[in-house]
Amino acid sequence: MNVSCVINAHQEAHTIQPTIVSVRRAVEFARGCGLKVDVHAVLDSSDSRTKDIVYRELQGFGQVHIVDHGDLAIARNHGVEQSDADYVTFIDGDDLWCRRWLVESYLMATSDERPLVLHPEYNIYFGAESSHVFQHVDMEHQDFDPALMLRKNYWTALSFARREIYQAHPYRENQIENGFGYEDWTWNFETVNAGLLHKVVPGTSHFIRRVKSRTSLLERTDSMGALPRILDLYRGQGFAVADAVKHAAA
Amino acid sequence: MANHPDQQEHRIVTQPLVGNVDGFSAGKLRGWVHVGAEDDSAQLSLLADGNIVAKVMADCSRPDVARQTGARLECGFEFDLEAIDSPRNQTLSVFHDASGFDFSGERWSYCQSAAAAVAQHVDSLESVFFAEYYRSRYGLEAYSNEKSFQFYVQNGIFRGDDPCPWFSSEFFLEHHAALIESGELPVLAYLRHKHRLDVQPSALFDPRYYATSNPELDENQLLEHHVRHGNRKGHHTIERRIAEPVMQELEEMITIEPSIGLIRTGERSFVRHGFPTATNYLPQLVQRRFGRAIEAIVCVPFVASGDADLIGIHLLRAYQNAYGVERVLLIVTEPSVATLPTWLDQDTRVLYLDNESKFNSHAEKIRTLHDIVGLLAPSRTMNVNSLTAWDMYRKFGRQMMTATELNAYVFRFDQTVEGQPAGYISDYVPDLIGMLANVYCDNQSVIDQMRNLYGFSRQDMDKFNVLYVPGPQNLPRYQTKVNETSGCRKSGSILWIGHLSKQKRLDLLVSIATAMPYQQFIVYGPAGDSPYSDRIIRGEYPNILYRGVYSSILDIDREDYSMFLNTSAWEGLPHTIIQMVGMGVPVVTTTAGGIAELIKEANGWPVENSESVLEYVAQISSVLIQKGSAVEKAENGVTIFAHRHSWQAFCHRVDELGICTENGPIPA
């Protein structure tokens, strides 16, 4: 298997349907180009409506995994463990992919021997008054500066990389009540420090929904004053990475 | 210049001399070298592109560059670069002829003609210079912003360094070579043409786009504006568009999710992370400078000159003794002009936050301090009166306490005009006690006050401990002057020291002085908010003489005084009183705050009813009349000082409290 698509869902209800449509579209395009692609939907603490829709839309098309971690980071790790493909890519349960995401990412990843983490060039935020376009920065571009990583998260979590990269660097569990969140920011920082190269796939885009269900985790993270675990002070303490892997394998 | 016939193969010695080339200044290359034994030659050679162009003798008598460090004499030298007549860049190096010492292999780029142009355009260069970026990019983490700019104009500019992210010498050479005159530096060529909107300084800055996006700006100052203001405000510097294939796919996506269509017509902003702001660079610069081995950090608002705030320096020294000088860092969080005490180790690690960068807000400083502490990752942090550190505890303490021991030293309650408790204790301790590991105080009285006022649990009260402030070591002893005829203490002046503030009750001082017109009262201290402050300074009271501010208690001739008087309404344990007791000076004082822990009838003259002028007069008179008692009390005071406020007593107490032992962070 070349690529596994991991859909991370919670309680998106009907908003997951366009997600699955966009995933299907991208998968069919990729398969049409000769790629072997499978789909795994990880439903974490999901409600009946979301389950109903996912089972219906993925019937004959992908696998559904029901888990109860209550944490997006652990759910992503779970998705990695379900895959046996060379590459894994993520999408959240109410976002959308562009059609060529899988193909362009695969081509870029396989044409470069270096350990890469790939991101779409554009993140198009929709569904709220503050719709905007967030353009990712390639680490090899001259306006990338690692000093900014302490203050800004350069990339979203919806990445594409070799499966062993996600296995070697599992996402850390959020502990928002204890003041730690932003699992994607933490992951980006750790992988950069580990020598991985985050690059942008030109001409690709993700569409990210900005409505209440989507922002509840982000809102909660912000309102609780949570921090990513990117400072040295916090990276040697707290939730052990081994525990995150254990959760993912359960 | 051709190879000099004397030119030899310069060997690198295994035990090199010590020396440094400080840089260029006024057409000269200056530095110093330690020549070792007296008979060693001090001759140095300057090479340009490997050819000897000048020789000089290091001159120990040079007053402008010579300096002494301990027992060493460093010899200054300078090479006159006017002699290097070449229109092109050359690589300079310096060697000590006798030993071959090559100043650690350092090389400097220099172009004589360009140097003059640089000197003429220093102001323009500074306006496009982003110091923190430059220090980060070129490994100058130990340099101040000012020094990094000096380095840039004296050295870096000649090797093609970029002064900011939005100017690229390489880009300019590639795209605008025709604009560069012979021998001209690219950045100077750009500055000559910066009014032209079609001349891009780099791929990251489009003057035409920037001018269009910011029509209110002077088109001659676009890059300058972005360096100074635009970057911090998040201004875009080049036009960003969504690629056409993506725009085309947008139409398809709308059929899948119609609400995507809103972004076509609604106001849409394009976000792309730009460069860090100035203070964003600080945490990593600090980490690169001090490394990852810092075990303890002490935060103070400023470097104290001699009062109780010196406790921060004393705690620093205690940590240094425990962990080693190189593993402890003092962070000074507010602008400070004082220098560290000379008795501190000369390798003491200090970070003056306001010298590192300009903070645009208190919130920015709090965040930066947190990031600095976060990257250094000490096992313990001690805050001694720093507002920024208190706010860091408040905002990030929940997270910090999981990884580092948070400690604080507090002194006393302040009071509002209505007489209510105020200050750092009331503002922070009740809210943050749950995340603090230890709270140290300079007196027991304030601990008792907090217990009574806040009703902390036993678990939280166990965190409070008294740690007395040590006084200066080797204090001189005060000698009582006695009238040989009457046996009474000679009527020297009465010494009063403190801020001329309402807290210090200058009204009482004036009343006492009025009641004792035959006594002279000498006042030291800065002006304050007392209504009597200006009147005392102006000398409106015949027997109150104002002497201004002293730099050290030792500057005051104690022999001139018969006693020390304190009239404070509220206090912790004033360091001045500690010093007076340590010197054996009779002390007449209120018993406010922690003073009663030090001054008792056995060693001083406490005034129980601080509103009673008569009681002050009685105690003052007792000092003057009762010679024997005064001597005995003074000796008692010196004994107490040695027991509680000597450096040895402080170290013993630090050990007793386990301040420097490995207790580890509070579990989450």
CSV table of C-alpha atoms in Angstrom, one decimal, chain B residues 12 60 74 134 162 199 281 306 394 420 446 448 456 478 487 507 510 530 608 620:
chain,number,residue,atom,x,y,z
B,12,ILE,CA,50.4,28.0,15.1
B,60,CYS,CA,51.8,48.9,26.8
B,74,GLU,CA,47.5,43.8,27.9
B,134,TYR,CA,21.7,39.9,12.7
B,162,ASP,CA,22.7,41.2,5.2
B,199,VAL,CA,14.6,48.4,-7.3
B,281,TYR,CA,14.9,36.2,18.7
B,306,GLY,CA,23.2,48.3,48.8
B,394,ARG,CA,0.9,34.3,37.2
B,420,GLN,CA,-5.1,48.8,53.3
B,446,VAL,CA,5.3,39.5,57.8
B,448,ASP,CA,2.5,36.0,60.8
B,456,PHE,CA,-3.5,29.7,54.3
B,478,TYR,CA,31.2,52.5,65.8
B,487,GLY,CA,30.5,61.0,81.2
B,507,ASP,CA,6.0,64.5,60.1
B,510,VAL,CA,9.9,67.2,62.1
B,530,SER,CA,5.9,63.1,51.8
B,608,GLU,CA,6.4,51.2,71.2
B,620,ILE,CA,16.9,59.8,72.3
